[in-house]
Amino acid sequence: MTDPIIEELWKIKDEIAREYQGDVDAFVAQLRAQGPTAGHEVVDLRAKRIAEQGHAPDAQEDARG
């Protein structure tokens, strides 16, 4: 039994792959060209984390999110 949500995600993935002929670099370039928000609200929690931790996160903490 397959999950309908997973099936839909695979369908979207396949459509994107087909649109960019499997070229991930072209897909990423398009995403970057759209800008960081592309019409969506972006929430940056770094300042909140810094305040909670009392210091700036190091590179390892920042990579984990």
PDB file of N, CA and C in Angstrom:
ATOM      1  N   MET A   1       0.857  -1.184   0.000  1.00  0.00           N
ATOM      2  CA  MET A   1       0.000   0.000   0.000  1.00  0.00           C
ATOM      3  C   MET A   1       0.899   1.242   0.000  1.00  0.00           C
ATOM      4  N   THR A   2       0.661   2.148  -0.931  1.00  0.00           N
ATOM      5  CA  THR A   2       1.453   3.364  -0.999  1.00  0.00           C
ATOM      6  C   THR A   2       0.681   4.532  -0.405  1.00  0.00           C
ATOM      7  N   ASP A   3       1.423   5.458   0.097  1.00  0.00           N
ATOM      8  CA  ASP A   3       0.871   6.653   0.714  1.00  0.00           C
ATOM      9  C   ASP A   3       0.540   7.661  -0.384  1.00  0.00           C
ATOM     10  N   PRO A   4      -0.689   8.187  -0.435  1.00  0.00           N
ATOM     11  CA  PRO A   4      -1.050   9.139  -1.499  1.00  0.00           C
ATOM     12  C   PRO A   4      -0.233  10.427  -1.447  1.00  0.00           C
ATOM     13  N   ILE A   5       0.198  10.825  -0.277  1.00  0.00           N
ATOM     14  CA  ILE A   5       1.022  12.038  -0.166  1.00  0.00           C
ATOM     15  C   ILE A   5       2.382  11.789  -0.806  1.00  0.00           C
ATOM     16  N   ILE A   6       2.978  10.639  -0.524  1.00  0.00           N
ATOM     17  CA  ILE A   6       4.268  10.289  -1.126  1.00  0.00           C
ATOM     18  C   ILE A   6       4.122  10.186  -2.644  1.00  0.00           C
ATOM     19  N   GLU A   7       3.045   9.576  -3.103  1.00  0.00           N
ATOM     20  CA  GLU A   7       2.813   9.466  -4.545  1.00  0.00           C
ATOM     21  C   GLU A   7       2.746  10.847  -5.195  1.00  0.00           C
ATOM     22  N   GLU A   8       2.059  11.780  -4.547  1.00  0.00           N
ATOM     23  CA  GLU A   8       1.966  13.126  -5.105  1.00  0.00           C
ATOM     24  C   GLU A   8       3.322  13.816  -5.112  1.00  0.00           C
ATOM     25  N   LEU A   9       4.107  13.635  -4.058  1.00  0.00           N
ATOM     26  CA  LEU A   9       5.451  14.216  -4.023  1.00  0.00           C
ATOM     27  C   LEU A   9       6.313  13.660  -5.150  1.00  0.00           C
ATOM     28  N   TRP A  10       6.238  12.349  -5.385  1.00  0.00           N
ATOM     29  CA  TRP A  10       7.001  11.733  -6.477  1.00  0.00           C
ATOM     30  C   TRP A  10       6.559  12.307  -7.821  1.00  0.00           C
ATOM     31  N   LYS A  11       5.264  12.506  -7.980  1.00  0.00           N
ATOM     32  CA  LYS A  11       4.740  13.069  -9.220  1.00  0.00           C
ATOM     33  C   LYS A  11       5.308  14.471  -9.453  1.00  0.00           C
ATOM     34  N   ILE A  12       5.311  15.289  -8.414  1.00  0.00           N
ATOM     35  CA  ILE A  12       5.846  16.650  -8.517  1.00  0.00           C
ATOM     36  C   ILE A  12       7.334  16.595  -8.832  1.00  0.00           C
ATOM     37  N   LYS A  13       8.057  15.704  -8.151  1.00  0.00           N
ATOM     38  CA  LYS A  13       9.494  15.544  -8.400  1.00  0.00           C
ATOM     39  C   LYS A  13       9.746  15.164  -9.844  1.00  0.00           C
ATOM     40  N   ASP A  14       8.971  14.225 -10.357  1.00  0.00           N
ATOM     41  CA  ASP A  14       9.128  13.784 -11.745  1.00  0.00           C
ATOM     42  C   ASP A  14       8.826  14.913 -12.724  1.00  0.00           C
ATOM     43  N   GLU A  15       7.815  15.734 -12.433  1.00  0.00           N
ATOM     44  CA  GLU A  15       7.482  16.870 -13.295  1.00  0.00           C
ATOM     45  C   GLU A  15       8.620  17.886 -13.324  1.00  0.00           C
ATOM     46  N   ILE A  16       9.197  18.159 -12.161  1.00  0.00           N
ATOM     47  CA  ILE A  16      10.317  19.098 -12.085  1.00  0.00           C
ATOM     48  C   ILE A  16      11.512  18.531 -12.847  1.00  0.00           C
ATOM     49  N   ALA A  17      11.818  17.251 -12.649  1.00  0.00           N
ATOM     50  CA  ALA A  17      12.939  16.618 -13.345  1.00  0.00           C
ATOM     51  C   ALA A  17      12.737  16.681 -14.858  1.00  0.00           C
ATOM     52  N   ARG A  18      11.527  16.445 -15.303  1.00  0.00           N
ATOM     53  CA  ARG A  18      11.224  16.485 -16.728  1.00  0.00           C
ATOM     54  C   ARG A  18      11.381  17.918 -17.264  1.00  0.00           C
ATOM     55  N   GLU A  19      10.879  18.892 -16.503  1.00  0.00           N
ATOM     56  CA  GLU A  19      10.954  20.290 -16.935  1.00  0.00           C
ATOM     57  C   GLU A  19      12.397  20.749 -17.113  1.00  0.00           C
ATOM     58  N   TYR A  20      13.298  20.281 -16.267  1.00  0.00           N
ATOM     59  CA  TYR A  20      14.701  20.702 -16.315  1.00  0.00           C
ATOM     60  C   TYR A  20      15.605  19.624 -16.914  1.00  0.00           C
ATOM     61  N   GLN A  21      15.012  18.639 -17.568  1.00  0.00           N
ATOM     62  CA  GLN A  21      15.738  17.531 -18.191  1.00  0.00           C
ATOM     63  C   GLN A  21      16.738  16.892 -17.223  1.00  0.00           C
ATOM     64  N   GLY A  22      16.363  16.811 -15.976  1.00  0.00           N
ATOM     65  CA  GLY A  22      17.202  16.180 -14.957  1.00  0.00           C
ATOM     66  C   GLY A  22      18.405  17.008 -14.539  1.00  0.00           C
ATOM     67  N   ASP A  23      18.473  18.250 -14.981  1.00  0.00           N
ATOM     68  CA  ASP A  23      19.610  19.120 -14.677  1.00  0.00           C
ATOM     69  C   ASP A  23      19.371  19.851 -13.354  1.00  0.00           C
ATOM     70  N   VAL A  24      19.935  19.306 -12.297  1.00  0.00           N
ATOM     71  CA  VAL A  24      19.739  19.878 -10.959  1.00  0.00           C
ATOM     72  C   VAL A  24      20.311  21.288 -10.884  1.00  0.00           C
ATOM     73  N   ASP A  25      21.451  21.518 -11.547  1.00  0.00           N
ATOM     74  CA  ASP A  25      22.052  22.854 -11.520  1.00  0.00           C
ATOM     75  C   ASP A  25      21.118  23.899 -12.136  1.00  0.00           C
ATOM     76  N   ALA A  26      20.437  23.542 -13.216  1.00  0.00           N
ATOM     77  CA  ALA A  26      19.490  24.469 -13.843  1.00  0.00           C
ATOM     78  C   ALA A  26      18.312  24.746 -12.910  1.00  0.00           C
ATOM     79  N   PHE A  27      17.839  23.715 -12.230  1.00  0.00           N
ATOM     80  CA  PHE A  27      16.736  23.877 -11.288  1.00  0.00           C
ATOM     81  C   PHE A  27      17.139  24.801 -10.139  1.00  0.00           C
ATOM     82  N   VAL A  28      18.328  24.583  -9.589  1.00  0.00           N
ATOM     83  CA  VAL A  28      18.809  25.419  -8.480  1.00  0.00           C
ATOM     84  C   VAL A  28      19.009  26.856  -8.955  1.00  0.00           C
ATOM     85  N   ALA A  29      19.532  27.035 -10.164  1.00  0.00           N
ATOM     86  CA  ALA A  29      19.715  28.387 -10.699  1.00  0.00           C
ATOM     87  C   ALA A  29      18.375  29.107 -10.806  1.00  0.00           C
ATOM     88  N   GLN A  30      17.343  28.398 -11.228  1.00  0.00           N
ATOM     89  CA  GLN A  30      16.008  28.998 -11.318  1.00  0.00           C
ATOM     90  C   GLN A  30      15.488  29.384  -9.935  1.00  0.00           C
ATOM     91  N   LEU A  31      15.680  28.517  -8.955  1.00  0.00           N
ATOM     92  CA  LEU A  31      15.241  28.832  -7.596  1.00  0.00           C
ATOM     93  C   LEU A  31      15.958  30.067  -7.064  1.00  0.00           C
ATOM     94  N   ARG A  32      17.259  30.147  -7.314  1.00  0.00           N
ATOM     95  CA  ARG A  32      18.025  31.310  -6.853  1.00  0.00           C
ATOM     96  C   ARG A  32      17.578  32.573  -7.565  1.00  0.00           C
ATOM     97  N   ALA A  33      17.240  32.463  -8.852  1.00  0.00           N
ATOM     98  CA  ALA A  33      16.788  33.628  -9.616  1.00  0.00           C
ATOM     99  C   ALA A  33      15.453  34.162  -9.098  1.00  0.00           C
ATOM    100  N   GLN A  34      14.643  33.274  -8.522  1.00  0.00           N
ATOM    101  CA  GLN A  34      13.349  33.692  -7.986  1.00  0.00           C
ATOM    102  C   GLN A  34      13.507  34.530  -6.725  1.00  0.00           C
ATOM    103  N   GLY A  35      14.647  34.461  -6.101  1.00  0.00           N
ATOM    104  CA  GLY A  35      14.887  35.219  -4.892  1.00  0.00           C
ATOM    105  C   GLY A  35      14.600  34.391  -3.662  1.00  0.00           C
ATOM    106  N   PRO A  36      15.000  34.893  -2.528  1.00  0.00           N
ATOM    107  CA  PRO A  36      14.894  34.095  -1.296  1.00  0.00           C
ATOM    108  C   PRO A  36      13.460  33.830  -0.841  1.00  0.00           C
ATOM    109  N   THR A  37      12.526  34.679  -1.206  1.00  0.00           N
ATOM    110  CA  THR A  37      11.173  34.465  -0.701  1.00  0.00           C
ATOM    111  C   THR A  37      10.228  33.892  -1.739  1.00  0.00           C
ATOM    112  N   ALA A  38      10.411  34.225  -3.001  1.00  0.00           N
ATOM    113  CA  ALA A  38       9.551  33.750  -4.099  1.00  0.00           C
ATOM    114  C   ALA A  38       8.067  33.810  -3.723  1.00  0.00           C
ATOM    115  N   GLY A  39       7.693  34.884  -3.046  1.00  0.00           N
ATOM    116  CA  GLY A  39       6.291  35.066  -2.703  1.00  0.00           C
ATOM    117  C   GLY A  39       5.869  34.432  -1.388  1.00  0.00           C
ATOM    118  N   HIS A  40       6.820  33.859  -0.658  1.00  0.00           N
ATOM    119  CA  HIS A  40       6.497  33.211   0.614  1.00  0.00           C
ATOM    120  C   HIS A  40       7.167  33.961   1.764  1.00  0.00           C
ATOM    121  N   GLU A  41       6.522  33.973   2.883  1.00  0.00           N
ATOM    122  CA  GLU A  41       7.098  34.612   4.058  1.00  0.00           C
ATOM    123  C   GLU A  41       8.255  33.765   4.568  1.00  0.00           C
ATOM    124  N   VAL A  42       9.356  34.431   4.887  1.00  0.00           N
ATOM    125  CA  VAL A  42      10.523  33.745   5.429  1.00  0.00           C
ATOM    126  C   VAL A  42      10.690  34.176   6.873  1.00  0.00           C
ATOM    127  N   VAL A  43      10.828  33.199   7.749  1.00  0.00           N
ATOM    128  CA  VAL A  43      11.010  33.473   9.168  1.00  0.00           C
ATOM    129  C   VAL A  43      12.452  33.134   9.522  1.00  0.00           C
ATOM    130  N   ASP A  44      13.172  34.114  10.053  1.00  0.00           N
ATOM    131  CA  ASP A  44      14.571  33.929  10.435  1.00  0.00           C
ATOM    132  C   ASP A  44      14.645  33.888  11.958  1.00  0.00           C
ATOM    133  N   LEU A  45      14.965  32.729  12.488  1.00  0.00           N
ATOM    134  CA  LEU A  45      14.997  32.548  13.941  1.00  0.00           C
ATOM    135  C   LEU A  45      16.401  32.665  14.531  1.00  0.00           C
ATOM    136  N   ARG A  46      17.377  33.075  13.717  1.00  0.00           N
ATOM    137  CA  ARG A  46      18.748  33.155  14.228  1.00  0.00           C
ATOM    138  C   ARG A  46      18.870  34.114  15.404  1.00  0.00           C
ATOM    139  N   ALA A  47      18.250  35.290  15.328  1.00  0.00           N
ATOM    140  CA  ALA A  47      18.352  36.266  16.412  1.00  0.00           C
ATOM    141  C   ALA A  47      17.744  35.705  17.691  1.00  0.00           C
ATOM    142  N   LYS A  48      16.633  35.001  17.568  1.00  0.00           N
ATOM    143  CA  LYS A  48      15.995  34.411  18.739  1.00  0.00           C
ATOM    144  C   LYS A  48      16.903  33.353  19.366  1.00  0.00           C
ATOM    145  N   ARG A  49      17.515  32.519  18.526  1.00  0.00           N
ATOM    146  CA  ARG A  49      18.416  31.484  19.037  1.00  0.00           C
ATOM    147  C   ARG A  49      19.621  32.090  19.736  1.00  0.00           C
ATOM    148  N   ILE A  50      20.169  33.148  19.140  1.00  0.00           N
ATOM    149  CA  ILE A  50      21.315  33.814  19.752  1.00  0.00           C
ATOM    150  C   ILE A  50      20.929  34.345  21.123  1.00  0.00           C
ATOM    151  N   ALA A  51      19.766  34.969  21.224  1.00  0.00           N
ATOM    152  CA  ALA A  51      19.304  35.515  22.497  1.00  0.00           C
ATOM    153  C   ALA A  51      19.094  34.403  23.520  1.00  0.00           C
ATOM    154  N   GLU A  52      18.528  33.275  23.085  1.00  0.00           N
ATOM    155  CA  GLU A  52      18.279  32.166  24.006  1.00  0.00           C
ATOM    156  C   GLU A  52      19.578  31.510  24.467  1.00  0.00           C
ATOM    157  N   GLN A  53      20.561  31.421  23.561  1.00  0.00           N
ATOM    158  CA  GLN A  53      21.820  30.774  23.900  1.00  0.00           C
ATOM    159  C   GLN A  53      22.794  31.725  24.575  1.00  0.00           C
ATOM    160  N   GLY A  54      22.579  32.992  24.381  1.00  0.00           N
ATOM    161  CA  GLY A  54      23.463  33.978  24.979  1.00  0.00           C
ATOM    162  C   GLY A  54      24.735  34.192  24.181  1.00  0.00           C
ATOM    163  N   HIS A  55      24.829  33.595  22.992  1.00  0.00           N
ATOM    164  CA  HIS A  55      26.004  33.780  22.141  1.00  0.00           C
ATOM    165  C   HIS A  55      25.639  33.439  20.705  1.00  0.00           C
ATOM    166  N   ALA A  56      26.521  33.815  19.813  1.00  0.00           N
ATOM    167  CA  ALA A  56      26.307  33.488  18.399  1.00  0.00           C
ATOM    168  C   ALA A  56      26.585  32.004  18.194  1.00  0.00           C
ATOM    169  N   PRO A  57      25.764  31.315  17.402  1.00  0.00           N
ATOM    170  CA  PRO A  57      25.999  29.895  17.165  1.00  0.00           C
ATOM    171  C   PRO A  57      27.276  29.677  16.365  1.00  0.00           C
ATOM    172  N   ASP A  58      27.995  28.591  16.680  1.00  0.00           N
ATOM    173  CA  ASP A  58      29.178  28.283  15.890  1.00  0.00           C
ATOM    174  C   ASP A  58      28.746  27.622  14.581  1.00  0.00           C
ATOM    175  N   ALA A  59      29.690  27.371  13.714  1.00  0.00           N
ATOM    176  CA  ALA A  59      29.366  26.856  12.374  1.00  0.00           C
ATOM    177  C   ALA A  59      28.647  25.528  12.452  1.00  0.00           C
ATOM    178  N   GLN A  60      29.025  24.666  13.408  1.00  0.00           N
ATOM    179  CA  GLN A  60      28.390  23.357  13.518  1.00  0.00           C
ATOM    180  C   GLN A  60      26.939  23.507  13.963  1.00  0.00           C
ATOM    181  N   GLU A  61      26.668  24.369  14.924  1.00  0.00           N
ATOM    182  CA  GLU A  61      25.291  24.584  15.374  1.00  0.00           C
ATOM    183  C   GLU A  61      24.463  25.188  14.241  1.00  0.00           C
ATOM    184  N   ASP A  62      25.050  26.131  13.497  1.00  0.00           N
ATOM    185  CA  ASP A  62      24.317  26.799  12.430  1.00  0.00           C
ATOM    186  C   ASP A  62      23.967  25.801  11.320  1.00  0.00           C
ATOM    187  N   ALA A  63      24.830  24.844  11.049  1.00  0.00           N
ATOM    188  CA  ALA A  63      24.579  23.857   9.997  1.00  0.00           C
ATOM    189  C   ALA A  63      23.423  22.939  10.380  1.00  0.00           C
ATOM    190  N   ARG A  64      23.260  22.680  11.669  1.00  0.00           N
ATOM    191  CA  ARG A  64      22.174  21.800  12.115  1.00  0.00           C
ATOM    192  C   ARG A  64      20.858  22.544  12.132  1.00  0.00           C
ATOM    193  N   GLY A  65      20.898  23.847  12.190  1.00  0.00           N
ATOM    194  CA  GLY A  65      19.650  24.627  12.192  1.00  0.00           C
ATOM    195  C   GLY A  65      19.223  24.855  13.551  1.00  0.00           C
TER     196      GLY A  65
END
